[in-house]
C-alpha positions as a LaTeX table, in Angstrom:
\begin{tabular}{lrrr}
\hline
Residue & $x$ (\AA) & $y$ (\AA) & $z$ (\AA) \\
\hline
Unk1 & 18.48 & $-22.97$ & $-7.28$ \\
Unk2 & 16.55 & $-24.71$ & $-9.70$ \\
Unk3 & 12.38 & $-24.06$ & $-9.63$ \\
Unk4 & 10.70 & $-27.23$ & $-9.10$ \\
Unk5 & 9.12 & $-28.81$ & $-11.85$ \\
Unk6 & 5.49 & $-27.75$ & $-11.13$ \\
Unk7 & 6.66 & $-24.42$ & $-11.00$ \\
Unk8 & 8.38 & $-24.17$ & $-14.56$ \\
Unk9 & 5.02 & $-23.53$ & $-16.59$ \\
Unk10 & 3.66 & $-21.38$ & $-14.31$ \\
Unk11 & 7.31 & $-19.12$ & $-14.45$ \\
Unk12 & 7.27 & $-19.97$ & $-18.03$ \\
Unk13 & 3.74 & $-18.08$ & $-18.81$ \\
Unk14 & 4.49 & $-15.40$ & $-16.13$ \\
Unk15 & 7.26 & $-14.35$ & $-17.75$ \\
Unk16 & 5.84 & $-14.31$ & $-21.12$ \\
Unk17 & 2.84 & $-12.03$ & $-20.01$ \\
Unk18 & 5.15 & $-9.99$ & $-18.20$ \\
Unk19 & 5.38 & $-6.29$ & $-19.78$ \\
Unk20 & 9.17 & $-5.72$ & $-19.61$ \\
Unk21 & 10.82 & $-4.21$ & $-22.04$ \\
Unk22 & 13.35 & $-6.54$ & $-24.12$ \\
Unk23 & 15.64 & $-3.44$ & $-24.09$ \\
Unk24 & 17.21 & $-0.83$ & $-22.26$ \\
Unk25 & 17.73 & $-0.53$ & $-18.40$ \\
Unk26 & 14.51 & $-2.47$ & $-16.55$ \\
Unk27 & 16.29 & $-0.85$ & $-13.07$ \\
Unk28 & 16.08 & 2.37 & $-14.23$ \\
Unk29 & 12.10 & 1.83 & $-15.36$ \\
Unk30 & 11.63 & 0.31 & $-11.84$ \\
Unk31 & 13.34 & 3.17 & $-9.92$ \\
Unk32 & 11.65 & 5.55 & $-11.60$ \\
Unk33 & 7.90 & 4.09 & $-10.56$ \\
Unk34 & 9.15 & 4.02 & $-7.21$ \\
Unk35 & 10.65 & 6.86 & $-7.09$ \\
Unk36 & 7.51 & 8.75 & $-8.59$ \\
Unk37 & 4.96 & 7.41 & $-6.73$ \\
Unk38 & 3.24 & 9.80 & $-4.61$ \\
Unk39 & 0.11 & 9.29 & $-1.95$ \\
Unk40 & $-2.51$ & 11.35 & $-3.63$ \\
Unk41 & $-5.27$ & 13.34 & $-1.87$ \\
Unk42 & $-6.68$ & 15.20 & $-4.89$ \\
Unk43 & $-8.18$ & 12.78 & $-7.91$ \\
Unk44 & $-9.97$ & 13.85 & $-11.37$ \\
Unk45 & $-13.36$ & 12.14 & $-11.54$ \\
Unk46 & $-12.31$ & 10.46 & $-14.54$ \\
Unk47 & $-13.41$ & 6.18 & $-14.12$ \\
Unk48 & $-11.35$ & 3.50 & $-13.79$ \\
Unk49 & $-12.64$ & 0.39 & $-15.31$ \\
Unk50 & $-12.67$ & $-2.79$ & $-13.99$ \\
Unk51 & $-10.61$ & $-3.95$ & $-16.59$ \\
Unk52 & $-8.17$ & $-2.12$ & $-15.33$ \\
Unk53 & $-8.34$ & $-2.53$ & $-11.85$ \\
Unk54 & $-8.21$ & $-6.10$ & $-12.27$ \\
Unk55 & $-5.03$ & $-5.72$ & $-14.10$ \\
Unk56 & $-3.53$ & $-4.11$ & $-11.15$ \\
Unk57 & $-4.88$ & $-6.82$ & $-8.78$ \\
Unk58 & $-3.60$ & $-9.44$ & $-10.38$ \\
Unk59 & 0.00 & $-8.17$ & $-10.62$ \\
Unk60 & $-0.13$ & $-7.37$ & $-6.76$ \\
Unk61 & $-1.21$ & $-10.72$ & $-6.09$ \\
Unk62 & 2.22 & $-11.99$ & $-7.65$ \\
Unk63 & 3.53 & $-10.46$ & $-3.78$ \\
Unk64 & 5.00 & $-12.80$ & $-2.04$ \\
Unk65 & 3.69 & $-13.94$ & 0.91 \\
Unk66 & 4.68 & $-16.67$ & 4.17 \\
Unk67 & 4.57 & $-19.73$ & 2.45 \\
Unk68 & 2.45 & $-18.34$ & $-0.06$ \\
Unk69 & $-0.36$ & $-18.15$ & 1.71 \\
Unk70 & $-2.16$ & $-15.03$ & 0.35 \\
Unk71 & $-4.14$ & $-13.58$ & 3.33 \\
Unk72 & $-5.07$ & $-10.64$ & 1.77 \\
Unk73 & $-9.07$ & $-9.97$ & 0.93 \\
Unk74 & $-10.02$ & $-6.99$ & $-0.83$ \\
Unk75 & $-13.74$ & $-5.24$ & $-1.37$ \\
Unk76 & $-13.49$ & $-2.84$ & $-4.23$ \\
Unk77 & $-16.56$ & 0.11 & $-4.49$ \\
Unk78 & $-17.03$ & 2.52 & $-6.85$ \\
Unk79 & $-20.34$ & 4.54 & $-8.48$ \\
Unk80 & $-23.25$ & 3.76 & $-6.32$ \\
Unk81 & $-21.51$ & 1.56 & $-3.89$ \\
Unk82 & $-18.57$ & 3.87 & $-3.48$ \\
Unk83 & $-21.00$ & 6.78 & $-2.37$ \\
Unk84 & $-23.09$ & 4.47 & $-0.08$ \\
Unk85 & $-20.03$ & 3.71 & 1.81 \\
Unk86 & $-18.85$ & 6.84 & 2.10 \\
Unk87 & $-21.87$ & 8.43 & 2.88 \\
Unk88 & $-22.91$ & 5.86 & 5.87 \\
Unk89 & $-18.72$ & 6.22 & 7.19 \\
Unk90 & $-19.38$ & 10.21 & 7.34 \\
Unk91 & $-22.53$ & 9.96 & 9.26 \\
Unk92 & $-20.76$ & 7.54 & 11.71 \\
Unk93 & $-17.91$ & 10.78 & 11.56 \\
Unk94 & $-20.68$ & 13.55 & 12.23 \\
Unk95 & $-22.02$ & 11.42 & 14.80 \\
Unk96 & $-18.63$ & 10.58 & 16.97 \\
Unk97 & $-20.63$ & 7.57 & 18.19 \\
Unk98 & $-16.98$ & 5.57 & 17.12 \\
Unk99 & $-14.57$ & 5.57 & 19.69 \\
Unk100 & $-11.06$ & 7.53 & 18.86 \\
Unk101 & $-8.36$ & 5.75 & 17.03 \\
Unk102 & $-4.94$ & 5.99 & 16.63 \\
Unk103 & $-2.24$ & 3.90 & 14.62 \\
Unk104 & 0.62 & 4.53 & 17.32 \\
Unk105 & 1.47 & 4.00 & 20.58 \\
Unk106 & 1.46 & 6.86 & 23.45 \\
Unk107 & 3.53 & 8.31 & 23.55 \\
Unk108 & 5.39 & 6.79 & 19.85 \\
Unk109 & 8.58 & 6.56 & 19.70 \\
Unk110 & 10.86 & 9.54 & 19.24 \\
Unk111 & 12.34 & 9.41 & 15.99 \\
Unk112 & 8.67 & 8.41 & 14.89 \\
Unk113 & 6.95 & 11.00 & 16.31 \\
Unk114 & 9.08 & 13.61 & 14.79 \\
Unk115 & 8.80 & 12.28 & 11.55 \\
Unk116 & 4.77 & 12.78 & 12.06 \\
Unk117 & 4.76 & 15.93 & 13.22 \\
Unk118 & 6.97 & 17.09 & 10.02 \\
Unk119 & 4.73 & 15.06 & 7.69 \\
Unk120 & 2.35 & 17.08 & 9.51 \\
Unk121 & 3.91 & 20.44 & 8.80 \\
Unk122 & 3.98 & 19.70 & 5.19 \\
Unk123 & 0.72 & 18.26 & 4.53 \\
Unk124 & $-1.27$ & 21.58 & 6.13 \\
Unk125 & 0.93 & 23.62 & 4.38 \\
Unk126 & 0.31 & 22.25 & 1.31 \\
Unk127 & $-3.20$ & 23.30 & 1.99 \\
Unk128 & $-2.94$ & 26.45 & 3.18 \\
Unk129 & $-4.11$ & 25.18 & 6.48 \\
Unk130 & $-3.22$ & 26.60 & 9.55 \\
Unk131 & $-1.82$ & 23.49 & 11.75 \\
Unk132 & $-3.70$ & 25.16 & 14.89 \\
Unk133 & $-7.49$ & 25.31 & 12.97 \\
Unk134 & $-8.62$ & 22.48 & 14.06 \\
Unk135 & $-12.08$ & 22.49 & 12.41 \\
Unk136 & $-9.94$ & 23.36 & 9.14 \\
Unk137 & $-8.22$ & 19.90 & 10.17 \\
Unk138 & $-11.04$ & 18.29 & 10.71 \\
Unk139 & $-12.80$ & 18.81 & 7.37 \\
Unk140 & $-9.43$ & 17.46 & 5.96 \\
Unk141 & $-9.82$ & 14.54 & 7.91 \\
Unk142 & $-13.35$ & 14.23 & 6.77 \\
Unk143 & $-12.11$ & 14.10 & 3.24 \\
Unk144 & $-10.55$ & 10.62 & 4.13 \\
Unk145 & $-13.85$ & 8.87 & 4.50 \\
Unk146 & $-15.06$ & 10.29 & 0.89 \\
Unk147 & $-11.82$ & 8.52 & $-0.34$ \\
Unk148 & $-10.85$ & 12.78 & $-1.66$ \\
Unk149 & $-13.52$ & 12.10 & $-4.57$ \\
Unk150 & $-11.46$ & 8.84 & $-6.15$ \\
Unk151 & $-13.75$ & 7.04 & $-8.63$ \\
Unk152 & $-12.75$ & 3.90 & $-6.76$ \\
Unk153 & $-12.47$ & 3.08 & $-2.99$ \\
Unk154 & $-10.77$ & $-0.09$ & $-1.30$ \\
Unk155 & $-11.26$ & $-1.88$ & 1.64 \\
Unk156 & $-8.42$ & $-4.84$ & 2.45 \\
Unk157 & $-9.10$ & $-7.47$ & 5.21 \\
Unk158 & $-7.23$ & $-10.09$ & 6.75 \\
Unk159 & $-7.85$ & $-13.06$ & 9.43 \\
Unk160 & $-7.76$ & $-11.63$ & 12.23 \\
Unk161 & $-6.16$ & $-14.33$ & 13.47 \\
Unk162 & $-3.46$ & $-14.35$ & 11.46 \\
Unk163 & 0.02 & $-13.10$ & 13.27 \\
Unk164 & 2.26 & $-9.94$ & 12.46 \\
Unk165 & 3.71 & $-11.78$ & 9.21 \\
Unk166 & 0.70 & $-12.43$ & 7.73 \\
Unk167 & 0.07 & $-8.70$ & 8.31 \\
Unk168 & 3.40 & $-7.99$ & 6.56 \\
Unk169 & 2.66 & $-10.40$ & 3.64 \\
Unk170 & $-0.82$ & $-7.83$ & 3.27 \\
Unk171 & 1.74 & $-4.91$ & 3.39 \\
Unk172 & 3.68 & $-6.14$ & 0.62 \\
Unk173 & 0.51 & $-6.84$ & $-1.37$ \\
Unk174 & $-0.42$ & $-3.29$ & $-1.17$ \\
Unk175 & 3.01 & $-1.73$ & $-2.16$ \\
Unk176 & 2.92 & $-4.17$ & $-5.02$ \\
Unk177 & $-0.61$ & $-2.68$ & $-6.05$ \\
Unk178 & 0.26 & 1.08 & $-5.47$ \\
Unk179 & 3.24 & 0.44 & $-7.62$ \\
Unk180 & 1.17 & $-1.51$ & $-10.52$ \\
Unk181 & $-1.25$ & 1.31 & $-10.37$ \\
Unk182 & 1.46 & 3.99 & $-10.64$ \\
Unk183 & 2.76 & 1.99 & $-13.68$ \\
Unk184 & $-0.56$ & 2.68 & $-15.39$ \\
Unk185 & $-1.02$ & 6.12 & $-14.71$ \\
Unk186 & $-3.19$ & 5.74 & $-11.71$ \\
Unk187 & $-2.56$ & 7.08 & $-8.13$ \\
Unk188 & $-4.07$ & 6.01 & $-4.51$ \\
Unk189 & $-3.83$ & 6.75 & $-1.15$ \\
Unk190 & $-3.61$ & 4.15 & 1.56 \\
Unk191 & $-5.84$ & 5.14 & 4.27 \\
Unk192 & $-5.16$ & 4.13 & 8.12 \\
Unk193 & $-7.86$ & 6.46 & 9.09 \\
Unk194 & $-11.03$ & 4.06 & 7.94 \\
Unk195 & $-9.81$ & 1.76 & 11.22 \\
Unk196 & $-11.78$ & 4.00 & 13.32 \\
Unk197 & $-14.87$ & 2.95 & 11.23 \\
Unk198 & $-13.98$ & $-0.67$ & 10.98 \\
Unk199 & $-17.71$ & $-1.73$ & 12.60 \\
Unk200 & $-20.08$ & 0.33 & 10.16 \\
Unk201 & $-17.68$ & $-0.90$ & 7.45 \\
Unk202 & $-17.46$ & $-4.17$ & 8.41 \\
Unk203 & $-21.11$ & $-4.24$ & 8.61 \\
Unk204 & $-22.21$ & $-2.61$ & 5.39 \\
Unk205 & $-20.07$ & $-4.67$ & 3.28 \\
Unk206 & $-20.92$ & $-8.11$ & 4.98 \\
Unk207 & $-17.23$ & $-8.58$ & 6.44 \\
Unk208 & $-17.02$ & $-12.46$ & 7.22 \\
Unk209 & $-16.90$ & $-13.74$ & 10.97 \\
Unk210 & $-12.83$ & $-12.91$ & 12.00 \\
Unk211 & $-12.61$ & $-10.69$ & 9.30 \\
Unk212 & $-10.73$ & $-7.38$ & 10.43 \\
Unk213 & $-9.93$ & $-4.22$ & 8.63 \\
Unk214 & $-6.36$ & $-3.49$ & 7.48 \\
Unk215 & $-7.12$ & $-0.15$ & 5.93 \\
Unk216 & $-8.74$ & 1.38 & 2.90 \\
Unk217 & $-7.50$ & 3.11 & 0.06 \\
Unk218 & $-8.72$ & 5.29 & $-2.79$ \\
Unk219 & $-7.68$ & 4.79 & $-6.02$ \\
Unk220 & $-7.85$ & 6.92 & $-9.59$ \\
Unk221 & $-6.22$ & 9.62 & $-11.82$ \\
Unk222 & $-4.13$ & 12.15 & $-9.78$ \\
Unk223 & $-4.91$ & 15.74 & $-9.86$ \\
Unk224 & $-2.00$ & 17.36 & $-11.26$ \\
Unk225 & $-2.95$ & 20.79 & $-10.19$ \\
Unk226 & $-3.55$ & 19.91 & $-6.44$ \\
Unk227 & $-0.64$ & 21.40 & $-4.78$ \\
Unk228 & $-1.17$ & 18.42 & $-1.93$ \\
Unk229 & $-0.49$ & 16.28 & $-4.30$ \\
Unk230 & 3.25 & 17.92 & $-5.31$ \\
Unk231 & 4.23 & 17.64 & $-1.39$ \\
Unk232 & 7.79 & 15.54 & $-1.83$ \\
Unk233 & 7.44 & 13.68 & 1.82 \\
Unk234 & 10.93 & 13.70 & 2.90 \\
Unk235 & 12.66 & 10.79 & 3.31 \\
Unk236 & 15.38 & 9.52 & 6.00 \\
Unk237 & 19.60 & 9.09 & 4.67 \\
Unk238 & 20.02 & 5.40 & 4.28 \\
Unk239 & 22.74 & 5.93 & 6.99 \\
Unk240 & 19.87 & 6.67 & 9.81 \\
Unk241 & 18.16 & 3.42 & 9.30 \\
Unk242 & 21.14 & 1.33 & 8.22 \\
Unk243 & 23.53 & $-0.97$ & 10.55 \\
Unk244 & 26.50 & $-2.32$ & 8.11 \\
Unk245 & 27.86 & $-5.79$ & 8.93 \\
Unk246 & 30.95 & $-7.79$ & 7.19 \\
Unk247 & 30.91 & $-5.33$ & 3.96 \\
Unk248 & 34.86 & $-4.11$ & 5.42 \\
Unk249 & 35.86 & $-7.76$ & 5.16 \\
Unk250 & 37.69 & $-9.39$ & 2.06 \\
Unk251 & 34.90 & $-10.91$ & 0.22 \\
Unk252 & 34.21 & $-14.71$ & 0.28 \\
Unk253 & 35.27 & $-16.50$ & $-2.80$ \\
Unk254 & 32.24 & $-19.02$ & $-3.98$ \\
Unk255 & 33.66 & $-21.98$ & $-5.29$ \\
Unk256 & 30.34 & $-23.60$ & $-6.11$ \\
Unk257 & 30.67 & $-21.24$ & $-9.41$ \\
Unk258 & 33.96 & $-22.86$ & $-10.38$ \\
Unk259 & 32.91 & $-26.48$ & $-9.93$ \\
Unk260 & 29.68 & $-26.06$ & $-11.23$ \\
Unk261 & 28.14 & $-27.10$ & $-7.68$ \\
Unk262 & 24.72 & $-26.22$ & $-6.73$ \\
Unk263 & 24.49 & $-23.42$ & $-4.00$ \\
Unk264 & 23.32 & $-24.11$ & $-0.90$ \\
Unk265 & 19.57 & $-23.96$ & $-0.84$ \\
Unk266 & 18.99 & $-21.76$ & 2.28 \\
Unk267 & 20.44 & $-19.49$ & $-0.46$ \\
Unk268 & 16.57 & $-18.48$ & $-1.51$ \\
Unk269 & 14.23 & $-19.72$ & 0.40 \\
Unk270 & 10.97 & $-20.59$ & $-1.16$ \\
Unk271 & 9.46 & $-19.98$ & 2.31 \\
Unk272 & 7.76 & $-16.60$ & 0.92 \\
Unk273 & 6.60 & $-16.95$ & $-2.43$ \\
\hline
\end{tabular}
């Protein structure tokens, strides 16, 4: 399908700003940022400029989204600001004045809970802590609301009235930035565990009326020496996740290549772009 007219500038200049090289196997250059890409816990102080980060930012926001309606809203801290959010979100900790928060249902599903409790196993292991000292735990924990010492923190927001694929149009924003930072030698951790302090956050950085809290992240040069940061997550056989339909049939024949028709346009939708 042909890009509508307004579009073909726009594709025009995107692709020649884009940094791929005119050579050589791009899939193998993507696989391998994927495939590298770790969730960091241990940064160098080094800084990040904003330069930088708003290279990554605007390559994320190339995501696609419903209708391309961009819900995302980021807040992005670091020196001064970083350490005044921090330090007010580990008072609120200290003080347990937040009630208790957790991303799952009880019980989770199965297979889901026994993919946490492995993470689990790996993580405290990786830091020679014993999964049954729970003050060792909890000064781990802790560590999440001093984004582990990154020189840059992130908050990302939504409408909270926005439905479930809004929320998944913010998800794929975020992959899109971990990935772009990974490109550039950067690493970050997305961080679930800020929900808990979604008031005092919302608060200190002026949140807008209906804004909620999607989680934070932290954001900087990866300790290579950490050994929490060499953990290899396991992940799941594409066969456990996978249900296979039509691939044991004869493939169809599509005769709009041989008459030089134009495919169907439900083909690609332009509904999430």
């Amino acid at each position: 399908m042909k890009a509508p007219p307004s579009y073909l500038p726009l594709l025009a200049e995107t692709a020649q700003h884009a940094r791929l090289p005119h050579r050589g196997d791009v899939g193998a250059a993507f696989d391998n940022v994927v495939l590298t890409r770790r969730t960091t816990r241990a940064f160098r102080p080094h800084p990040v400029g904003r330069e930088i980060v708003t290279e990554i930012l605007e390559v994320a926001a190339r995501a696609p989204s419903t209708f391309n309606t961009q819900p995302w809203r980021v807040h992005v801290l670091c020196g001064r600001a970083r350490q005044a959010l921090a330090a007010e979100i580990l008072a609120s900790h200290a003080a347990n004045t937040e009630p208790p928060f957790t991303p799952f249902p009880s019980p989770p599903p199965p297979d889901c809970a026994a993919r946490q409790a492995e993470f689990g196993r790996h993580y405290y292991a990786s830091l020679s802590i014993d999964p049954q000292d729970t003050a060792a735990r909890a000064r781990q924990t802790a560590r999440n609301f001093a984004f582990f010492d990154a020189p840059v923190g992130l908050m990302f927001s939504i409408d909270a009235r926005l439905t479930r694929h809004s929320w998944l149009d913010l998800g794929l924003f975020l992959q899109t930035l971990m990935l772009a930072a990974h490109a550039r030698g950067l690493a970050t951790c997305p961080q679930v565990a800020f929900l808990r302090y979604e008031r005092p956050i919302a608060r200190h950085l002026g949140f807008a009326a209906g804004e909620a809290l999607a989680c934070g992240m932290s954001l900087g040069y990866p300790d290579g020496d950490a050994g929490v940061n060499r953990v290899l997550m396991p992940r799941s056989p594409v066969a456990a996740f996978t249900s296979w339909h039509g691939f044991d049939e004869a493939p169809l024949v599509d005769t709009t290549v041989e008459t030089g028709a134009s495919p169907q346009e439900s083909a690609c939708s332009p509904d999430a772009d």
